[in-house]
Coordinates of C-alpha atoms in Angstrom, one line a residue:
X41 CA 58.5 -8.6 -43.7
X42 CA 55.7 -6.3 -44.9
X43 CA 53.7 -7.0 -41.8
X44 CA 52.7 -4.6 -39.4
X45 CA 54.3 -5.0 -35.8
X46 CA 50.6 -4.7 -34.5
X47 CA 50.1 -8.3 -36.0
X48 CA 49.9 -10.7 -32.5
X49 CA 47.7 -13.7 -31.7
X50 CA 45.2 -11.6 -29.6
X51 CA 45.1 -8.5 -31.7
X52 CA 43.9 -11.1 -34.7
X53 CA 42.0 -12.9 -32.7
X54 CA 40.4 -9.1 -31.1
X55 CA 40.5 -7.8 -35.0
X56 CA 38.3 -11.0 -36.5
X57 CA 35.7 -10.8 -33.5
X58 CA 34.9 -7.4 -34.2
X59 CA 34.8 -7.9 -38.0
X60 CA 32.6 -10.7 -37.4
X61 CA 34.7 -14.1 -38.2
X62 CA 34.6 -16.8 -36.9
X63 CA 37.4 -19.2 -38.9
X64 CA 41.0 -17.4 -38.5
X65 CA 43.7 -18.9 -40.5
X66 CA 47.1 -18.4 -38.4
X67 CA 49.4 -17.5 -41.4
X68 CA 53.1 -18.2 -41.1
X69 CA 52.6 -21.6 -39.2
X70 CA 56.2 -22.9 -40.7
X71 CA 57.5 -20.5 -38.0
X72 CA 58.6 -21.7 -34.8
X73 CA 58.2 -18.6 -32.9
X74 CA 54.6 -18.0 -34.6
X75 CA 53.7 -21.6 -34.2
X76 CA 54.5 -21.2 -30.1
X77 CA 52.8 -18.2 -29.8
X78 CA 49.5 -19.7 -31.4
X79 CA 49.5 -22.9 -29.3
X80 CA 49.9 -21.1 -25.7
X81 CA 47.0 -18.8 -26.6
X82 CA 43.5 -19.2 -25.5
X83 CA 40.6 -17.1 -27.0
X84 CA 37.9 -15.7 -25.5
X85 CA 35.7 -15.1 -28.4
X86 CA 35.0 -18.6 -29.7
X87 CA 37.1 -18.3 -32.6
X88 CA 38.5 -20.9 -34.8
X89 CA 42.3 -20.4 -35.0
X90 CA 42.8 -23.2 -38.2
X91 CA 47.1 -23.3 -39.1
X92 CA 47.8 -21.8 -42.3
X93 CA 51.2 -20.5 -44.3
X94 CA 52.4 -19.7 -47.6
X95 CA 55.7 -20.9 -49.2
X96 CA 57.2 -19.6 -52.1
X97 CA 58.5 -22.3 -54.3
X98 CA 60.2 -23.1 -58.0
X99 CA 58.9 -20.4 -60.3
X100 CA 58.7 -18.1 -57.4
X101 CA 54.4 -19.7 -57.1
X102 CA 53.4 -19.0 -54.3
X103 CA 51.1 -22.1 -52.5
X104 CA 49.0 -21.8 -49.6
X105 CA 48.7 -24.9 -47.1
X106 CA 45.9 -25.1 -44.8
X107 CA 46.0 -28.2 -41.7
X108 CA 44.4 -28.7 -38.3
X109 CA 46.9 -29.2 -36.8
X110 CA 49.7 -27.0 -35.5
X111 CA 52.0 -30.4 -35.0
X112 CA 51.3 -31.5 -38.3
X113 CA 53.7 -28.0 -39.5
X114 CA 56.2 -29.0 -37.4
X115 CA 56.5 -31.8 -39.2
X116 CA 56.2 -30.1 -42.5
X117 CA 59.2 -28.0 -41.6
X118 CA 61.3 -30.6 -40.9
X119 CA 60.7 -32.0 -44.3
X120 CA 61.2 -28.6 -46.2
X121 CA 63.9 -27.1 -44.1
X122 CA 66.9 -29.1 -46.4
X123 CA 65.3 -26.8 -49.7
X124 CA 64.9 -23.5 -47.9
X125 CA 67.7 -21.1 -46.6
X126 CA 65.3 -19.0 -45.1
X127 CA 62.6 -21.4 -43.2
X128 CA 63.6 -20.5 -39.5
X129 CA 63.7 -16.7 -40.3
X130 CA 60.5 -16.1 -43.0
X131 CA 57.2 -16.0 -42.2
X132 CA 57.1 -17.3 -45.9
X133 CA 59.6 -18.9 -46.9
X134 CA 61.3 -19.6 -50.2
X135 CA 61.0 -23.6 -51.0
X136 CA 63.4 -24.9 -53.8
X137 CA 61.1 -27.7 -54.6
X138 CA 58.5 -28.0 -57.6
X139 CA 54.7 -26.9 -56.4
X140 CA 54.5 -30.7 -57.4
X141 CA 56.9 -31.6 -54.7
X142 CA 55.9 -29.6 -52.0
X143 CA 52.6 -30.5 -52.7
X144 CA 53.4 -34.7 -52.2
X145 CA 54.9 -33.4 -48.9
X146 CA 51.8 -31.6 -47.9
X147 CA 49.2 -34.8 -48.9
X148 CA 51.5 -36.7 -47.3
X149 CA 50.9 -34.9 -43.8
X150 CA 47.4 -35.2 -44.7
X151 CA 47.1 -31.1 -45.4
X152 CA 45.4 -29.3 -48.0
X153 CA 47.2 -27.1 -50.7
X154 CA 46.4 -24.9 -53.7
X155 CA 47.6 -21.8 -55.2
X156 CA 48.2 -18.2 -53.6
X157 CA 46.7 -15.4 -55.2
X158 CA 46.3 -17.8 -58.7
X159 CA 46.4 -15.2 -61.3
X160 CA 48.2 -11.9 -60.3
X161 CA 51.3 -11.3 -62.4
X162 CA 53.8 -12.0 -59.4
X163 CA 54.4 -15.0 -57.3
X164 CA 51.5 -16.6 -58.4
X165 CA 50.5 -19.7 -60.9
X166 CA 49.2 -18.6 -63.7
X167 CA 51.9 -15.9 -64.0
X168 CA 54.8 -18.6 -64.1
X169 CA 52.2 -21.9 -65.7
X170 CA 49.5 -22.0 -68.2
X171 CA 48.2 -25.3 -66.3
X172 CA 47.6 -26.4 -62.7
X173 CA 49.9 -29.8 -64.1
X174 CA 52.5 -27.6 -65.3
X175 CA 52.8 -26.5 -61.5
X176 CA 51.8 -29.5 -59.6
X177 CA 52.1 -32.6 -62.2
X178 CA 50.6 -35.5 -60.6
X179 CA 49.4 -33.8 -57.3
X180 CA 45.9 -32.6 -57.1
X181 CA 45.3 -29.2 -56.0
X182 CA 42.5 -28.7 -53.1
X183 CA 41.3 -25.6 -53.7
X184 CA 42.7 -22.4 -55.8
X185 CA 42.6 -18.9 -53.8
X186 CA 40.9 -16.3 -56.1
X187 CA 42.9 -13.2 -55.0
X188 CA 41.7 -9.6 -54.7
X189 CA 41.7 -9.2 -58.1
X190 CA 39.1 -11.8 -59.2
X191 CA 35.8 -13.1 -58.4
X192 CA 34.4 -16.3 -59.4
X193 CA 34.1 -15.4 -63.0
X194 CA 37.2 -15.2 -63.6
X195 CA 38.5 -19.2 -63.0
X196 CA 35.0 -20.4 -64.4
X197 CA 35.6 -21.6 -68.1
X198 CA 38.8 -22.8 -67.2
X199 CA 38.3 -26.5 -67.5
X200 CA 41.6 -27.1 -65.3
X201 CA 39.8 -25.8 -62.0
X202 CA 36.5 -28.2 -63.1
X203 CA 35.1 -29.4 -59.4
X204 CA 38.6 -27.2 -57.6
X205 CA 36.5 -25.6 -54.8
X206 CA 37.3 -21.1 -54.7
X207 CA 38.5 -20.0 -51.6
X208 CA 38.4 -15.6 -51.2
X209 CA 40.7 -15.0 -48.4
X210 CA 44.0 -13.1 -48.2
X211 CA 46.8 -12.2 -46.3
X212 CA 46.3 -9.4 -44.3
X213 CA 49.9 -8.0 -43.1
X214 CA 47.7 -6.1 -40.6
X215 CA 45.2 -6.0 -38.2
X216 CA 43.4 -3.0 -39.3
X217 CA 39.8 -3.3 -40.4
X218 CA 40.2 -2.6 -44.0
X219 CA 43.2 -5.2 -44.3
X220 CA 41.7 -8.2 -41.9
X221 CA 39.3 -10.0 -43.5
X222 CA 38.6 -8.0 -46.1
X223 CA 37.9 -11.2 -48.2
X224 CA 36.1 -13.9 -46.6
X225 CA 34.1 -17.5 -46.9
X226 CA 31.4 -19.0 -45.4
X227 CA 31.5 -22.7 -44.6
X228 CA 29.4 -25.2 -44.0
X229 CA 30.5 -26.8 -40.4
X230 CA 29.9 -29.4 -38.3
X231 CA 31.1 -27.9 -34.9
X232 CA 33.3 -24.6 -33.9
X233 CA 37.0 -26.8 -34.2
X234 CA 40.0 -26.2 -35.9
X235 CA 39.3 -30.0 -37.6
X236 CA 35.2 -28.9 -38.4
X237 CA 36.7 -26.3 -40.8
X238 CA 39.3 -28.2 -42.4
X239 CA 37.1 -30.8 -43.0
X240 CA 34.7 -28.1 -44.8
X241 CA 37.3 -27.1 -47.2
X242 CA 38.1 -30.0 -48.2
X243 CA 34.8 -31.7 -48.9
X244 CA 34.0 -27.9 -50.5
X245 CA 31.4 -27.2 -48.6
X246 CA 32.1 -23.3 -49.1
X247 CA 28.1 -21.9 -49.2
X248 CA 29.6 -18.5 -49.9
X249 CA 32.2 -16.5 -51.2
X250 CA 32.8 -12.8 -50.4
X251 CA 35.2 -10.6 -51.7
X252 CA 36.7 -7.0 -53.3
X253 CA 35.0 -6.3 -57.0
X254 CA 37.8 -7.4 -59.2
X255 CA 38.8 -4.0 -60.0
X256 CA 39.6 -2.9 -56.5
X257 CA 42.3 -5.0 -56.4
X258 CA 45.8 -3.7 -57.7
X259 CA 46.6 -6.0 -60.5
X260 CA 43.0 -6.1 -62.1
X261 CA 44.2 -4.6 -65.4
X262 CA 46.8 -4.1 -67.3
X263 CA 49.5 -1.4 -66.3
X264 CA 52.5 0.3 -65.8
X265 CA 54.3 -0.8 -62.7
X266 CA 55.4 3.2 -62.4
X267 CA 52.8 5.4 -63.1
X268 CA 50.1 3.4 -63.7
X269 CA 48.9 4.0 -67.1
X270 CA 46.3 0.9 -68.3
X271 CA 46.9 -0.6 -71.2
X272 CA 44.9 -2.9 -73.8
X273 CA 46.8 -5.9 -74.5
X274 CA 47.7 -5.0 -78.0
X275 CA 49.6 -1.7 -76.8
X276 CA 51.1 -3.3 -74.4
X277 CA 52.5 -5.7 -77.0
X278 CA 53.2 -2.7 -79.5
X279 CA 55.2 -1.1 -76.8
X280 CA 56.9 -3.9 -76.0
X281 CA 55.7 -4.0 -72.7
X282 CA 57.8 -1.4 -71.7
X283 CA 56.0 2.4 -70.7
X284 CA 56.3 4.8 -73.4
X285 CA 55.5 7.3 -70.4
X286 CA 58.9 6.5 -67.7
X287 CA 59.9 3.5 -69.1
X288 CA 58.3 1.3 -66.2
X289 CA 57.8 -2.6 -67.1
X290 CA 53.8 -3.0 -68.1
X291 CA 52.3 -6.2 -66.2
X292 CA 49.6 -8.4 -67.6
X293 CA 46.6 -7.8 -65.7
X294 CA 44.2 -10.4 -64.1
X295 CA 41.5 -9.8 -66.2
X296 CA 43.6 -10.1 -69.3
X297 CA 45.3 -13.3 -68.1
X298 CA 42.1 -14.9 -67.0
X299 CA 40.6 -14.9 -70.6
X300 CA 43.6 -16.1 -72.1
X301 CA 43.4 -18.7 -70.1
X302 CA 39.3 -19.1 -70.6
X303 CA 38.1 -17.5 -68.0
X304 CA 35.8 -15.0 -67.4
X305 CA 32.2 -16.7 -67.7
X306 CA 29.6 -16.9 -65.6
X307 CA 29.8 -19.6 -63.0
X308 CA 27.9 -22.7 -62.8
X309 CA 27.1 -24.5 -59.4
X310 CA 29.7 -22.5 -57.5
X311 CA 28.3 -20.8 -54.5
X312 CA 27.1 -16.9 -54.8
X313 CA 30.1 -14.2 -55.1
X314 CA 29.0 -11.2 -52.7
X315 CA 31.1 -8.3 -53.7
X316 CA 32.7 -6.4 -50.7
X317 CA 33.8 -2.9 -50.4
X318 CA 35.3 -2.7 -46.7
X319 CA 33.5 -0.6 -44.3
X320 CA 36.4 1.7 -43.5
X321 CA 36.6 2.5 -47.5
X322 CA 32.8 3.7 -47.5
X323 CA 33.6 5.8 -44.0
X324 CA 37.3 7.2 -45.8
X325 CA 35.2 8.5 -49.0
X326 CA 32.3 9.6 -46.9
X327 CA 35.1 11.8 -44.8
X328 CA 36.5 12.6 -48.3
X329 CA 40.1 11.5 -46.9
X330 CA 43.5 9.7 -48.6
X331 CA 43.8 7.1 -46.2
X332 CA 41.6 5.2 -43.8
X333 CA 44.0 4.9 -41.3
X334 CA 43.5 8.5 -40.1
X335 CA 42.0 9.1 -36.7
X336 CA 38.4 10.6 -38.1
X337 CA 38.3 7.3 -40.2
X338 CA 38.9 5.1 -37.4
X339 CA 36.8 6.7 -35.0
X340 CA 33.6 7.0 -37.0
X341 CA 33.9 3.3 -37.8
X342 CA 34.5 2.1 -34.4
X343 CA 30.9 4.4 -33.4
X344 CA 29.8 2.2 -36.1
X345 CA 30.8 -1.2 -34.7
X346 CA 30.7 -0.4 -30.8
X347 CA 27.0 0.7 -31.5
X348 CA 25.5 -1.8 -34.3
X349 CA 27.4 -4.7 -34.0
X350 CA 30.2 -6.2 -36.6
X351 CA 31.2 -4.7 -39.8
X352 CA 30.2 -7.7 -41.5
X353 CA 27.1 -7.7 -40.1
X354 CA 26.9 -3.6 -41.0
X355 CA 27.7 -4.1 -44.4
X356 CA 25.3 -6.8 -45.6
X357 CA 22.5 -7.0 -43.1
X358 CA 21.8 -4.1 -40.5
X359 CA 18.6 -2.0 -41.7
X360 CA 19.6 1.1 -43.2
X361 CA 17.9 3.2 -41.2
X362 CA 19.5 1.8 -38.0
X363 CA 22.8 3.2 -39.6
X364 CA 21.2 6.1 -40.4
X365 CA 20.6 6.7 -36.3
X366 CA 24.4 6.2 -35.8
X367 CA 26.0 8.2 -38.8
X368 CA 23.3 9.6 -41.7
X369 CA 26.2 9.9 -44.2
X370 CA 27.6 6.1 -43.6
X371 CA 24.2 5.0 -44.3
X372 CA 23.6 6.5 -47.6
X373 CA 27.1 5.1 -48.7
X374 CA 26.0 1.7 -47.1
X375 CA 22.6 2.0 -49.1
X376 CA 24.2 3.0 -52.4
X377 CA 26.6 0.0 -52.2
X378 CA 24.1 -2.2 -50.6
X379 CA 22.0 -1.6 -54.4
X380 CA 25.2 -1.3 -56.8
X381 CA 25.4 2.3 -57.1
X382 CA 29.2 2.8 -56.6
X383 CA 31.5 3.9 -59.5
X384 CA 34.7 1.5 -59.7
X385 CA 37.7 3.0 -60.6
X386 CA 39.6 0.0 -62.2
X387 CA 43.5 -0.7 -60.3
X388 CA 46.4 -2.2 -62.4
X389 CA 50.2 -2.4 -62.1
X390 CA 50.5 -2.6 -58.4
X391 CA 47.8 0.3 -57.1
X392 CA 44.6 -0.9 -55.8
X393 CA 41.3 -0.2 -57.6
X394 CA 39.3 3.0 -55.7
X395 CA 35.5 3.9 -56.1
X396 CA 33.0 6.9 -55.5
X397 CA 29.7 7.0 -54.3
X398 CA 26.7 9.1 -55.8

């Protein structure tokens, strides 16, 4: 569902080596078939696969679960599979068990768990809970997922996520470059295993997160789920959160619901935010394009990447004037975002954030 038939072990595994990652979570390790596929596969590029899903549970929350071992979701299956009608068919199932519930099962299995996405206005905790107990009572949560929405500012202040380590990664429903790893962390490891990284996240050793500006994700403000229009809080109220415009349902955004909740401070001793604007964005603007996914787009960033190295790699560290040899007009989008010189263009209601360049 919503997943691009593209999506296969070695296209991931071909998509994060050229990106420049080396931890790969599996996604959709409740599934048999997905499950198989993953433990017959080798790869050649010395990446970690770690297994990962998402479950959809009471209060339609959804919870990612993160373990080292593939077995380990076998089991984990076995235990939801009475509460879910759809386990042996979804990638992501629905779970009719309490986030506290599914959670015990998780610890029990001696996983890690915390909240999808935490604060967009679907599927997520803080649109059904104004607590992390409310959701998981007695369980502890391992980590909380920002989503493409937020940065780090947005969960600091909160005093339930005090010491709750930030992941930035997201589900990517494709292997394109602009979708795979468009969010990413950097963790401390002991060795290149599936166990190494596990054991990273859940002692918090995350030195680094990296992810969209808030507002280039589609639920950063306020909005119309129809056309769009942004809203302040108090005309949303006044309107009863219902569009004057087409009558389309207005959905809190993230950055609203994070300061209700006390967010929106500057962080203390959490790693450094990076803020990422995919390399196949800057290359779609530069070609002055609707779409990365059209052929000038791809092949212009694939120069990029078969000549300089990752995009990764591109974005944050290649000198300038490297890029420059390769594609002039790359470079001085690279260089403008590189020193903060990109207009955002704020997304809300369901339509992802855009920017331009000087």
């Amino acid at each position: 569902m919503a997943t691009s038939p593209k999506v296969s072990p070695s296209s991931l595994l071909a998509g994060a080596a050229s990106k420049g990652i080396g931890v790969l979570g599996s996604g959709d390790a409740l599934h048999l078939e997905w499950r198989r596929a993953w433990e017959a596969f080798e790869s050649d590029a010395g990446i970690v696969v770690l297994p990962t899903a998402e479950v959809e549970g009471q209060g339609r929350v959804h919870h990612l679960i993160i373990m080292d071992e593939f077995a380990q979701f076998a089991e984990l299956h076995d235990r939801l599979a009475p509460h879910s009608r759809d386990i042996t068919t979804s990638g992501r199932p629905h779970v009719k068990l309490t986030g506290e519930a599914i959670a015990a099962a998780v610890h029990d299995l001696g996983g890690l768990i915390g909240p999808a996405h935490a604060f967009t206005p679907w599927t997520s905790l803080y649109a059904a809970h104004n607590s992390v107990a409310s959701c998981y009572g007695e369980e502890p949560i391992d980590f909380l997922e920002l989503g493409l929405s937020a940065d780090s500012s947005y969960g600091a202040g909160i005093p339930d996520l005090d010491g709750v380590p930030f992941l930035t990664n997201s589900d990517a429903h494709s292997v394109h470059p602009t979708k795979l790893g468009r969010e990413f962390n950097r963790l401390e490891i002991a060795g290149a295993t599936p166990k190494a990284a596990f054991n990273a996240v859940r002692q918090g050793r995350i030195t680094l997160n990296a992810g969209f500006f808030p507002e280039e994700g589609k639920y950063n403000r306020t909005a119309c789920t129809r056309c769009y229009r942004q809203y302040t809080l108090e005309e949303a109220a006044a309107a009863g959160w219902t569009c004057p415009d087409d009558g389309g349902a207005i959905k809190k955004g993230v950055a609203d619901r994070a300061r209700e909740l006390g967010g929106m401070h500057a962080p203390l001793d959490r790693p450094p935010y990076y803020h990422v604007i995919p390399l196949g964005e800057i290359v779609r603007v530069v070609c002055g394009t609707c779409s990365a996914f059209t052929k000038g787009v791809e092949e212009r960033y694939r120069r990029l990447t078969d000549t300089l190295g990752t995009e990764i790699a591109i974005l944050t560290e290649v000198p300038i004037d490297r890029i420059a040899a390769v594609d002039p007009a790359v470079a001085v989008g690279i260089a403008a975002f590189r020193e903060g010189r990109v207009a955002l263009v704020p997304g809300g209601g369901g339509k992802y954030g855009t920017f331009t360049l000087p």
